[in-house]
Short mmCIF file of C-alpha atoms in Angstrom, two decimals:
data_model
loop_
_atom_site.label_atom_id
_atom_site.label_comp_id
_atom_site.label_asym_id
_atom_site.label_seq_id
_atom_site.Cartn_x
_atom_site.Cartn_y
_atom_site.Cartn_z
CA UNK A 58 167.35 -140.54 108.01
CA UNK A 59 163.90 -141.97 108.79
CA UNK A 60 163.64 -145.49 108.64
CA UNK A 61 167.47 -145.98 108.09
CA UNK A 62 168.41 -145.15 111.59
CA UNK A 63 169.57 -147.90 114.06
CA UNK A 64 166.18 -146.94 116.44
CA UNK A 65 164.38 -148.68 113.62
CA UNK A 66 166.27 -151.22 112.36
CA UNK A 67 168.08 -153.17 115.40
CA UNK A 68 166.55 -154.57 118.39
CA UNK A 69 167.96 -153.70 121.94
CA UNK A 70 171.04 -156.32 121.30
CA UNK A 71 172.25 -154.69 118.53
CA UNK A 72 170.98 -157.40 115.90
CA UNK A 73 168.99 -156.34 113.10
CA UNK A 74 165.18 -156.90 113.66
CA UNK A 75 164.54 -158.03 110.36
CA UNK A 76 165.66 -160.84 108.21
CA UNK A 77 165.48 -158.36 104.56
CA UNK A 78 165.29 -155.00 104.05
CA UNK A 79 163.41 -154.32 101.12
CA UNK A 80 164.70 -151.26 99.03
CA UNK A 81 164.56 -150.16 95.51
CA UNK A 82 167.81 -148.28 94.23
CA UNK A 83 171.29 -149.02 95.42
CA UNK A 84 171.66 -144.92 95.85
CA UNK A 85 169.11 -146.43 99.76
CA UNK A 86 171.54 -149.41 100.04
CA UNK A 87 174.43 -147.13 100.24
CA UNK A 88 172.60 -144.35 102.61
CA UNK A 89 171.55 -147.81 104.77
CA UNK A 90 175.28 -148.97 105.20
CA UNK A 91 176.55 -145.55 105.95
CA UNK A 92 173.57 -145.05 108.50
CA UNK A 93 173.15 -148.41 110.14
CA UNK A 94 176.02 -150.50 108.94
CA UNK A 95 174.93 -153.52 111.25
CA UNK A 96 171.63 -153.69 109.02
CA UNK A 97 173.40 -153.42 105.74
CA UNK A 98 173.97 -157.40 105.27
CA UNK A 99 169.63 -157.68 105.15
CA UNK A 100 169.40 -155.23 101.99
CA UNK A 101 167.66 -156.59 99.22
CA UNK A 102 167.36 -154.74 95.95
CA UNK A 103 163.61 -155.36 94.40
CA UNK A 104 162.40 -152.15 93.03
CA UNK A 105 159.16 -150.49 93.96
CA UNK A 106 156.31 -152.35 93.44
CA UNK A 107 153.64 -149.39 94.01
CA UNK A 108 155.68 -147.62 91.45
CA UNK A 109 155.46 -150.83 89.01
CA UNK A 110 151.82 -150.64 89.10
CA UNK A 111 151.83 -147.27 88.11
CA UNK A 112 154.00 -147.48 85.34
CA UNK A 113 151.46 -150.82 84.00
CA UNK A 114 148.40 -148.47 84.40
CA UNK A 115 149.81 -145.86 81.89
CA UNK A 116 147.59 -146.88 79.14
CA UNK A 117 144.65 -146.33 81.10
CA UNK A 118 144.99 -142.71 81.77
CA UNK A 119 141.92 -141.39 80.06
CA UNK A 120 139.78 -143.80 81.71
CA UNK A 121 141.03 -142.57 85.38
CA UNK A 122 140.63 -139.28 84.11
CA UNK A 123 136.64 -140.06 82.79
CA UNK A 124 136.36 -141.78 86.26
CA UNK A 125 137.16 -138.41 88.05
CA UNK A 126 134.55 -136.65 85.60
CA UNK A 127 137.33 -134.46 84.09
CA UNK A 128 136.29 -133.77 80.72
CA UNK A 129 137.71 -132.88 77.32
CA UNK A 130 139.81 -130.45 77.37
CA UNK A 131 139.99 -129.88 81.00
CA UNK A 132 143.38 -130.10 83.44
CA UNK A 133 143.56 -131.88 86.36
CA UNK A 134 145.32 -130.12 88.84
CA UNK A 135 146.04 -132.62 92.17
CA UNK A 136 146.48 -131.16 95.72
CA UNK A 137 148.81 -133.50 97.59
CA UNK A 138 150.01 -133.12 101.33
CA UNK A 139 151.96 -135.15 103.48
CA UNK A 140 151.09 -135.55 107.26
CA UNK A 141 153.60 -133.44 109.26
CA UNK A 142 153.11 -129.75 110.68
CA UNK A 143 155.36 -128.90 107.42
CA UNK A 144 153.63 -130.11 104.96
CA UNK A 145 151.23 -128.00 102.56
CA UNK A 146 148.42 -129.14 105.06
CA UNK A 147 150.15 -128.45 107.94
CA UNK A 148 150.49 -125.67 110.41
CA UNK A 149 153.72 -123.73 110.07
CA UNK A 150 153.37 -120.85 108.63
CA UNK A 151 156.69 -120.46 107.23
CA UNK A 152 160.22 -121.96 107.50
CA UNK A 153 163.34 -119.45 108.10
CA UNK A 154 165.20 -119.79 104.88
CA UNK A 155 162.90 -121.76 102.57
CA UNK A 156 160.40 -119.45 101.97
CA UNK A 157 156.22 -120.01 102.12
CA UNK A 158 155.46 -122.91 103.94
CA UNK A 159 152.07 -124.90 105.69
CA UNK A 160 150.05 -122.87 107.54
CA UNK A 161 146.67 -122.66 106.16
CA UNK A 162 148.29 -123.00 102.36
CA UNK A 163 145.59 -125.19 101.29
CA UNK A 164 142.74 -123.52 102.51
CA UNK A 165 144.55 -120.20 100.78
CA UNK A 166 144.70 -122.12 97.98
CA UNK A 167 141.20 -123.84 97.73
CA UNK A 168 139.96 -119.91 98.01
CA UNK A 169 142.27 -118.79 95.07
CA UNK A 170 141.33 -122.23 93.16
CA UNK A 171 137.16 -121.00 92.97
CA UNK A 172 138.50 -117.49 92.27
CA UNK A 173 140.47 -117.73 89.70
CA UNK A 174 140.17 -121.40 87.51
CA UNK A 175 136.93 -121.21 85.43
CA UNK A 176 135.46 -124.70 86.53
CA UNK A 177 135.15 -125.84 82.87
CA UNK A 178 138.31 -125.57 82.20
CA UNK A 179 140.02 -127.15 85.60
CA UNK A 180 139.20 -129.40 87.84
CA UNK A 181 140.97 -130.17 91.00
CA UNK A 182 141.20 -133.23 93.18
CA UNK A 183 143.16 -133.58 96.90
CA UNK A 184 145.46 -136.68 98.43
CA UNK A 185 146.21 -136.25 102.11
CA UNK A 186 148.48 -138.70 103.71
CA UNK A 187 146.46 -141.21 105.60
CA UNK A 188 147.83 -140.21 108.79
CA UNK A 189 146.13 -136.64 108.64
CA UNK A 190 142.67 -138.89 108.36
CA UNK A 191 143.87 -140.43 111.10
CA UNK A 192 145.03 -137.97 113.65
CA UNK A 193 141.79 -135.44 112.41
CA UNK A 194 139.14 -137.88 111.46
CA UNK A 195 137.27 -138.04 108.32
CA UNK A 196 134.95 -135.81 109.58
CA UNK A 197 137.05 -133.59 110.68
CA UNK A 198 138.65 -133.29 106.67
CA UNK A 199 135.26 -133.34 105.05
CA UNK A 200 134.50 -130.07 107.09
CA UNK A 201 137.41 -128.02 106.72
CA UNK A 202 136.87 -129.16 102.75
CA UNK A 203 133.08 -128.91 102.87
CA UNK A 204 132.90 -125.42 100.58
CA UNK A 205 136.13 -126.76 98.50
CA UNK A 206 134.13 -129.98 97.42
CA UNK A 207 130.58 -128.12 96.76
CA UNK A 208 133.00 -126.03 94.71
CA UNK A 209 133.93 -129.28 92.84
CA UNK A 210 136.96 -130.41 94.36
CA UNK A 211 136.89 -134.53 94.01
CA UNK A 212 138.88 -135.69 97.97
CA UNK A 213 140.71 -138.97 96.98
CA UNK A 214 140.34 -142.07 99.06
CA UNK A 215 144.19 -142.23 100.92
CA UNK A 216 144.54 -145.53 100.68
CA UNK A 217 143.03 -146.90 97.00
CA UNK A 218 142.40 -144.01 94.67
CA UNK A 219 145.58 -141.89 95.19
CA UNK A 220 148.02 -143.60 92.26
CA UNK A 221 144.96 -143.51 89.96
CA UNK A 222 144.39 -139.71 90.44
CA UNK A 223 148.14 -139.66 89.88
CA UNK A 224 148.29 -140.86 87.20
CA UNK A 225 145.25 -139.17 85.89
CA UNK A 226 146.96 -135.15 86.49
CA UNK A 227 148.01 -132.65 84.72
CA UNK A 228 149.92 -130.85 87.74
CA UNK A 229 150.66 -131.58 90.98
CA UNK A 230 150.90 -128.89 93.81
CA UNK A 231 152.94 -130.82 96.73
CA UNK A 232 155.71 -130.61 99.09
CA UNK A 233 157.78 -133.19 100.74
CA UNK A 234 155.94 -136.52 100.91
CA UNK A 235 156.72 -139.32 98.67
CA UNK A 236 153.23 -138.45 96.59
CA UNK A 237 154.99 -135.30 94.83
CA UNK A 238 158.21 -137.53 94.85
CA UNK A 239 156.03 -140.24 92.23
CA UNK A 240 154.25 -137.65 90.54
CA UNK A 241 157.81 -136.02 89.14
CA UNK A 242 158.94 -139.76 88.36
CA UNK A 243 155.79 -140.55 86.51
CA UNK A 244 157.12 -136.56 84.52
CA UNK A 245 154.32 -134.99 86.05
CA UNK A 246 154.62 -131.17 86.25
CA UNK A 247 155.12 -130.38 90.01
CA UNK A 248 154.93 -127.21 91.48
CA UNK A 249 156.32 -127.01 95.59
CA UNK A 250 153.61 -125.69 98.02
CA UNK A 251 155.67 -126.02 101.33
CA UNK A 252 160.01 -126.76 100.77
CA UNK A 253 161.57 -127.81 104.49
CA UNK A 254 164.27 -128.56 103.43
CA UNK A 255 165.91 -128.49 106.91
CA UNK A 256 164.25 -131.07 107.93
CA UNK A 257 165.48 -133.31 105.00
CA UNK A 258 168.83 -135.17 104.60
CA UNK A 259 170.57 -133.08 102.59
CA UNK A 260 172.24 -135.94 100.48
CA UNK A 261 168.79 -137.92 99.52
CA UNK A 262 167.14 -137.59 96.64
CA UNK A 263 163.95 -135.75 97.70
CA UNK A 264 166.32 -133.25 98.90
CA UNK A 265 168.11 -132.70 95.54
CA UNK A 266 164.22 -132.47 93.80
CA UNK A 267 163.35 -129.88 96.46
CA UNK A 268 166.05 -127.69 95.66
CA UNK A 269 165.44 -127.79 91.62
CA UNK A 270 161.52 -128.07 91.48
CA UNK A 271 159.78 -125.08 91.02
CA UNK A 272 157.95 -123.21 94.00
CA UNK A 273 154.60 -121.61 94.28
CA UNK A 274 155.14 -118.37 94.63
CA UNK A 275 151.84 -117.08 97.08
CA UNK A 276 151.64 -113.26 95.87
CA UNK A 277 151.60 -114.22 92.04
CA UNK A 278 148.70 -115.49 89.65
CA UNK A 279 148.05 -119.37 90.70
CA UNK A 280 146.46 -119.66 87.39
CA UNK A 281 149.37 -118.07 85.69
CA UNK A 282 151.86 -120.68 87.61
CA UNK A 283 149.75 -123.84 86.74
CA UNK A 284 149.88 -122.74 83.01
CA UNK A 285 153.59 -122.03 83.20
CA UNK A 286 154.29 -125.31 84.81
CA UNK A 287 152.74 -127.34 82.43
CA UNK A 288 153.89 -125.27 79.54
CA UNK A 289 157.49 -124.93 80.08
CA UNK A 290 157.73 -128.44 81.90
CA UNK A 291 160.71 -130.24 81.55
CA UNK A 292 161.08 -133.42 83.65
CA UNK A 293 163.89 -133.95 86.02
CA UNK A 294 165.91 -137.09 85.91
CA UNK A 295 166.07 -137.43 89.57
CA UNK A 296 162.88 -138.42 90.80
CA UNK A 297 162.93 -141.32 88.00
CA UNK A 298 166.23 -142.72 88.30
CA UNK A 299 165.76 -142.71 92.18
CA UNK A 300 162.62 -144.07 92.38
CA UNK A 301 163.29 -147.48 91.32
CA UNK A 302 166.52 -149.09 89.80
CA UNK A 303 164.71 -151.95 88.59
CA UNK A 304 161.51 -150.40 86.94
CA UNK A 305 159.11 -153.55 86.05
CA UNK A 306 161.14 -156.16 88.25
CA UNK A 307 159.58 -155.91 91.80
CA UNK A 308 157.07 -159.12 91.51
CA UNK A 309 159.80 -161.27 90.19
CA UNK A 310 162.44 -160.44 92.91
CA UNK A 311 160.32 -160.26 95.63
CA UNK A 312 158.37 -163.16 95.08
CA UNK A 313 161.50 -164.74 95.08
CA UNK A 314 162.54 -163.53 98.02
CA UNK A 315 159.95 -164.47 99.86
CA UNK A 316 159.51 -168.16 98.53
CA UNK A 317 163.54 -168.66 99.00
CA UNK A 318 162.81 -166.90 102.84
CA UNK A 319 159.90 -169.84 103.54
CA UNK A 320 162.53 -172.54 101.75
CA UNK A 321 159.69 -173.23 99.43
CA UNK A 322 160.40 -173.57 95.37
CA UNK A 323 158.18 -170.80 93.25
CA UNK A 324 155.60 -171.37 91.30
CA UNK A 325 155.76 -172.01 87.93
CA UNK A 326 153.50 -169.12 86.80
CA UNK A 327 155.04 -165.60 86.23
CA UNK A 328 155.24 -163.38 88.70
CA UNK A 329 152.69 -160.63 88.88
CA UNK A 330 151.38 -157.51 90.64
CA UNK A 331 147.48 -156.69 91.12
CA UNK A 332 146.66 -154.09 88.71
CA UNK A 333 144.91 -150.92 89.90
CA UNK A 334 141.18 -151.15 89.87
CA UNK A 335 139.62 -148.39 88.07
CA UNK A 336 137.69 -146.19 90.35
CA UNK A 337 133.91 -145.04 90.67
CA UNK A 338 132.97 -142.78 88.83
CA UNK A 339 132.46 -139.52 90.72
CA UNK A 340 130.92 -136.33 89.30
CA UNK A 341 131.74 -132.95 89.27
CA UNK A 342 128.67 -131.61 91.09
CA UNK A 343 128.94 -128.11 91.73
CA UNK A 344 126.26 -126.37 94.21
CA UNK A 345 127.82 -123.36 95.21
CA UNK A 346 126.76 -120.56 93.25
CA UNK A 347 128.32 -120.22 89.58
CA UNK A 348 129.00 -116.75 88.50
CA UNK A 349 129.07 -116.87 84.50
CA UNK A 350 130.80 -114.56 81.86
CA UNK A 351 128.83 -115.17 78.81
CA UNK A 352 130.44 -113.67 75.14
CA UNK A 353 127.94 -114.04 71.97
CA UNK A 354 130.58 -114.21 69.37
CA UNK A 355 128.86 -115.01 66.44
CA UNK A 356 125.71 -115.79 64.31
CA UNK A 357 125.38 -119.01 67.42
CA UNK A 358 128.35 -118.87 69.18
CA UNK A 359 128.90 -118.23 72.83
CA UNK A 360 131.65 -118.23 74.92
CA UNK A 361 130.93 -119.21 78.85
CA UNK A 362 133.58 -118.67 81.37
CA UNK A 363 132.36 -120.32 85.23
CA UNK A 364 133.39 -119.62 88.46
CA UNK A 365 132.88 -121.01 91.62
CA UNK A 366 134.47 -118.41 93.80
CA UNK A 367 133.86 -114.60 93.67
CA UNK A 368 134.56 -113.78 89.99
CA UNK A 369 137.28 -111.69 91.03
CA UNK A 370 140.32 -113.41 89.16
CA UNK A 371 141.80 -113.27 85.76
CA UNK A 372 139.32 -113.03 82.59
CA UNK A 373 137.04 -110.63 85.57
CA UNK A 374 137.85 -108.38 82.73
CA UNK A 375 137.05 -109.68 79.49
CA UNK A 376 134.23 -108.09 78.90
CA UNK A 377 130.89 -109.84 78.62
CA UNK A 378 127.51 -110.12 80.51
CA UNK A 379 127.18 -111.60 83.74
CA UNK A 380 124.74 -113.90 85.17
CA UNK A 381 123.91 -116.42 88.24
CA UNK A 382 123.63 -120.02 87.95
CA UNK A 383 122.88 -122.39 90.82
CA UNK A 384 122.25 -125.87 91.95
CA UNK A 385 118.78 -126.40 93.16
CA UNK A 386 120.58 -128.56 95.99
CA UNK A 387 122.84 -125.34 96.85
CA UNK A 388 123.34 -124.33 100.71
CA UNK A 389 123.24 -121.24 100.08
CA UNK A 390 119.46 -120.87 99.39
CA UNK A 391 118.97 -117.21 99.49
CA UNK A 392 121.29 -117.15 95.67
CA UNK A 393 118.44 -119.13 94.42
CA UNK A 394 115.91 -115.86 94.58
CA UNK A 395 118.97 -114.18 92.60
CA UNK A 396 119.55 -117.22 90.13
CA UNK A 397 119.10 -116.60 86.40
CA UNK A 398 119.80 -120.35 85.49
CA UNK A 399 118.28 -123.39 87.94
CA UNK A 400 119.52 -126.49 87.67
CA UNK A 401 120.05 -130.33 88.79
CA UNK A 402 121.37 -133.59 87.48
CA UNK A 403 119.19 -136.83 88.10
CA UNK A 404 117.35 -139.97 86.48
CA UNK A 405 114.90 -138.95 84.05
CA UNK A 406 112.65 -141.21 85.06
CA UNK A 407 113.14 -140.31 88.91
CA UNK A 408 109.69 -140.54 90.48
CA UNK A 409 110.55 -137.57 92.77
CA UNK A 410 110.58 -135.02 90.40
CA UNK A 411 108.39 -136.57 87.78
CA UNK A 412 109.86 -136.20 85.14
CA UNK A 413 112.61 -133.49 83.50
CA UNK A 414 109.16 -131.55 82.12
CA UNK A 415 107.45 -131.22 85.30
CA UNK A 416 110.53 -130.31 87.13
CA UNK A 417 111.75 -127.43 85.03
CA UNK A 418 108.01 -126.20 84.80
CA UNK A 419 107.66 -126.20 88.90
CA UNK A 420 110.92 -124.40 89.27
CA UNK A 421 110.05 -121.58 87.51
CA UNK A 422 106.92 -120.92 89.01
CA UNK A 423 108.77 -120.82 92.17
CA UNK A 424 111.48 -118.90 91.80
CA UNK A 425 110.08 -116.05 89.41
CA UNK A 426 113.44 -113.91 88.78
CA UNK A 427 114.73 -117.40 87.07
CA UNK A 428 114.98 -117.14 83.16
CA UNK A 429 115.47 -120.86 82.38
CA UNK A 430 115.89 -124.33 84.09
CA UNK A 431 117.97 -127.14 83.49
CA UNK A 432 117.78 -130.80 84.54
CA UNK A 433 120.63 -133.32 83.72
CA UNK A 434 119.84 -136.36 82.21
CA UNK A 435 123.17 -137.72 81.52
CA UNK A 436 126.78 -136.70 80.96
CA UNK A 437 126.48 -134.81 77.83
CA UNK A 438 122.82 -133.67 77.76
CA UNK A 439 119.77 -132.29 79.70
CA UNK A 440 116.60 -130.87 79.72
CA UNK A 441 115.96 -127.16 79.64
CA UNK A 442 112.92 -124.91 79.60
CA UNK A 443 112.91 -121.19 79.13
CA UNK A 444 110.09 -119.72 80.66
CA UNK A 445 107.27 -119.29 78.63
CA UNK A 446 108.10 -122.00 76.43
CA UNK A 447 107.96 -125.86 75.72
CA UNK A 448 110.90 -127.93 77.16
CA UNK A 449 113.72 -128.51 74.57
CA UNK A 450 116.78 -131.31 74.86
CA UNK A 451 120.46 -130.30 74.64
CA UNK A 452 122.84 -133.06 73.76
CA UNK A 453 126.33 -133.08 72.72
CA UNK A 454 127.05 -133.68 68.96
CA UNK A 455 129.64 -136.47 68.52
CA UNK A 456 133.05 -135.49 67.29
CA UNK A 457 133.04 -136.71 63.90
CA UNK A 458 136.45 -138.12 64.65
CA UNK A 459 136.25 -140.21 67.46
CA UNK A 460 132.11 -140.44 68.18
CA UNK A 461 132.87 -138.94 71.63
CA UNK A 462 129.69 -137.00 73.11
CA UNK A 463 131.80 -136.36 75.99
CA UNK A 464 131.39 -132.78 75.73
CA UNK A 465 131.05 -129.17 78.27
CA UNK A 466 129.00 -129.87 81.60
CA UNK A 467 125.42 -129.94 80.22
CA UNK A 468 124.64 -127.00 82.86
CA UNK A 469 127.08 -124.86 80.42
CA UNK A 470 125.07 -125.44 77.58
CA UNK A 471 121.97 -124.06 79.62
CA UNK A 472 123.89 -120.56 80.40
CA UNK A 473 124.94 -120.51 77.03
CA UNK A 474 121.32 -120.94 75.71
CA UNK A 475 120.54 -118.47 78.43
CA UNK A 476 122.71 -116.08 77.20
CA UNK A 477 121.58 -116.74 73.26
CA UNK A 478 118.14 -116.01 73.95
CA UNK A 479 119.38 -112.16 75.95
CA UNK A 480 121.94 -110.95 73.84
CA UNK A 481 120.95 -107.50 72.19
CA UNK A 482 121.05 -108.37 68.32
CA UNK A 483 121.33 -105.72 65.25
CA UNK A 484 118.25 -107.50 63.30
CA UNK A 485 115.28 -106.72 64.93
CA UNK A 486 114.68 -110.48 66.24
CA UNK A 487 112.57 -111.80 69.54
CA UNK A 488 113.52 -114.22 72.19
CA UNK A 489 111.38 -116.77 70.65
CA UNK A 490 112.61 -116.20 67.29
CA UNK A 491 116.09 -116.77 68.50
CA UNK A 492 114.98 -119.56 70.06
CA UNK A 493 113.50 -121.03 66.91
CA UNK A 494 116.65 -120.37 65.28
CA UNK A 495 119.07 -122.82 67.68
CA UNK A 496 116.41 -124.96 67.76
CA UNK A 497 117.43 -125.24 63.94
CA UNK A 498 121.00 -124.68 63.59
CA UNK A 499 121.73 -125.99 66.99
CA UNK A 500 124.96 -123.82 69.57
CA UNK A 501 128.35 -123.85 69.76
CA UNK A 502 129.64 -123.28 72.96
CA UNK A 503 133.32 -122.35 73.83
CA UNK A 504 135.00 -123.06 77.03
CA UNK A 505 139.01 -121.98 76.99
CA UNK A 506 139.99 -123.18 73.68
CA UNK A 507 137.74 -125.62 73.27
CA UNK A 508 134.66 -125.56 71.04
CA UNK A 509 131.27 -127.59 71.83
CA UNK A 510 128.88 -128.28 69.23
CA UNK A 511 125.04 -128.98 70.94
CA UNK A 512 121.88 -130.02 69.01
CA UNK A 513 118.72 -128.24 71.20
CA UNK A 514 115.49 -129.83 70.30
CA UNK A 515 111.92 -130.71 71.13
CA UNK A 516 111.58 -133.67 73.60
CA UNK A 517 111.06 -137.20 72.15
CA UNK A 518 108.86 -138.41 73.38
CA UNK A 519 107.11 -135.33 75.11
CA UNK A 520 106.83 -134.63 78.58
CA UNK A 521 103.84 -134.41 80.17
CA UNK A 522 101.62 -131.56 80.03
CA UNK A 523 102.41 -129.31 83.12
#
């Protein structure tokens, strides 16, 4: 049992090496007397204090989940490995007996993720162990990830973002490591990339979880499985009851521990844990090429369905018109000549591209075969021109509700103005009447089941002549 095993916990004469073993449910106190009786006497019981911290950030869920740019509407699906050659990042390939297991899982995956999860409608984020940063090097992981994260996959800091993102998901693919273990005690649908569970005491908890959780099953849908997970979830009491027996309690007992180990009196002030800091906020900045499924469904209505991989997964078939949209900052340069929709986020007032007017106008005289360009001003609006024409503003409409403009990705709106403006109509009607027309009733864009309402308009004040 790691870290329960005499090796760890006695020195060479037998004696136990520390003075208190910190543990959180009397389920490890048992295992620790059975294992290494000589260490039993130095078991404390003070809960989990990572887990407390957690369980206090709760309430600020949405604000993790604005932090990692998800949006509205959208599911946060977190990639977690642990650092051994079984985990979902490791190198096995499979385990006699317990099915699919490491080899290059997550790079299968993060191909199947840009394939099949239209990117307004998912967004994924990664946690790998700290050790695999250390034993690869940051570099290393930022390479093997490079096309993942251009794809719009967010790679948490290992050390002070990971509970946050936690907290934040909808689902968690996992295997082993404690990570998956939290996420199912915080009721977190969980679905098992990699299961060893020969290499597990069969008696622990995380054992127990294995063999109940359910498993990724590589030759089916992965969008179908996420949906089904979080659909039919039903959390399992294990990972909850064994995570802590004393949910809440860690700061008082172990600050009394540790004041009664120095022989010093506590002080008089309750006992407390640091909350978690609430992270940077980090866009979803996608420059890979974005294959779009566009659906006019009514009088200004349009569906828009975006993929980062090869548009070859589920909804291929829906019927629809297809077109191109890329990031002016994309590697893949070439897809620019091929791009029906240009765009890029930054200040409007950035002196390097003059202004949102000047840099919509010198894109399309460059790249001729483009339709329309879009620059991002913010997270609910930007600035588009469709060539030919003066530039017009999209913004987000507030919910009349709650007053959030927290709508699509602005570059959706552009597609879906895009795809406005080239729809075959029965009334005999031009581009630039059509244009007219949302600039006076405005869009509504669908992504999933979600509806977006968008005012388009003339700039205020105008840009510059270009």
């Amino acid at each position: 049992m790691f870290g329960l095993a005499p090796p760890w916990l006695l020195s060479s004469r037998g004696t136990p090496v520390a003075d208190a073993l910190v543990l959180s449910h009397p389920e490890q106190v048992e295992r620790l007397r059975l294992a290494c009786p000589e260490a039993a006497p130095t078991a404390v019981l003070a809960g989990d204090p990572c887990f407390d911290r957690m369980l206090a950030a709760r309430p600020h869920r949405e604000r993790f989940r604005r932090a990692l740019g998800v949006r509205p509407g959208q599911r946060l699906v977190l990639l977690n490995s642990t650092w051994n050659s079984e985990s979902l990042f490791g190198d096995r390939a499979e385990v006699p007996g317990d099915g699919w297991c490491g080899g290059d899982v997550v790079a299968a995956l993060l191909d199947r993720v840009a394939d099949e999860f239209p990117v307004d409608e998912y967004r994924f984020a990664a946690v790998l162990h700290p050790n695999i940063w250390h034993g690869h090097g940051p570099g290393q992981i930022r390479a093997w990830l490079d096309r993942a994260r251009r794809g719009g996959l967010a790679l948490i800091d290992p050390l002070t973002g990971w509970r946050q993102a936690l907290l934040a998901a909808d689902a968690v693919i996992g295997d082993h490591g404690s990570v998956t273990f939290y996420a199912a005690a915080l009721g977190t649908p969980v679905l098992l990339g990699a299961v060893p569970l020969h290499a597990l005491d069969p008696d622990a908890p995380i054992s127990a979880f294995m063999r109940e959780a359910p498993r990724l099953d590589p030759d089916a849908s992965l969008a179908a499985q996420i949906d089904e997970v979080i659909g039919s979830h039903r959390p399992l009491p294990g990972p909850a009851e064994f995570t802590t027996s004393v949910p809440g309690e860690s700061a008082v007992r172990l600050r009394k521990l540790f004041y009664s180990m120095m022989g010093a009196p506590e002080p008089a002030r309750p006992a407390s844990l640091e909350p978690l800091p609430l992270p940077g906020y980090e866009a979803a900045t996608i420059t890979v090429p974005l294959r779009v499924l566009t659906r006019v469904l009514g009088p200004k209505e349009v569906a828009v369905s975006r993929w980062a991989g090869q548009w070859s997964g589920p909804g291929a078939d829906r019927g629809g018109e297809l077109h191109v949209a890329v990031h002016e900052d994309t590697r893949e340069v070439d897809s620019l000549e091929l791009a029906d929709v240009i765009f890029r986020d930054g200040e409007p007032d950035d002196p390097r591209f003059g202004s949102p007017s000047l840099w919509t106008a010198e894109v399309l005289r460059r790249h001729r075969g483009c339709s329309l360009a879009a620059y991002v001003t913010g997270p609910s609006e930007c600035v588009v021109r469709v060539r030919g024409e003066e530039p017009l503003r999209m913004a987000a409409v507030p919910d009349a509700d709650t007053e959030d403009v927290s709508g699509a990705d602005p570059t959706a709106y552009a597609s879906a103005l895009h795809a406005w403006l080239a729809s075959d109509s029965r009334e005999s009607v031009t581009s630039r009447a059509r244009l007219a027309r949302a600039v006076t009733d405005g869009l509504v864009l669908r992504t999933g089941d979600r509806l977006h309402r968008v005012r388009v308009g003339p700039l205020t004040p105008p840009g510059p002549v270009s």
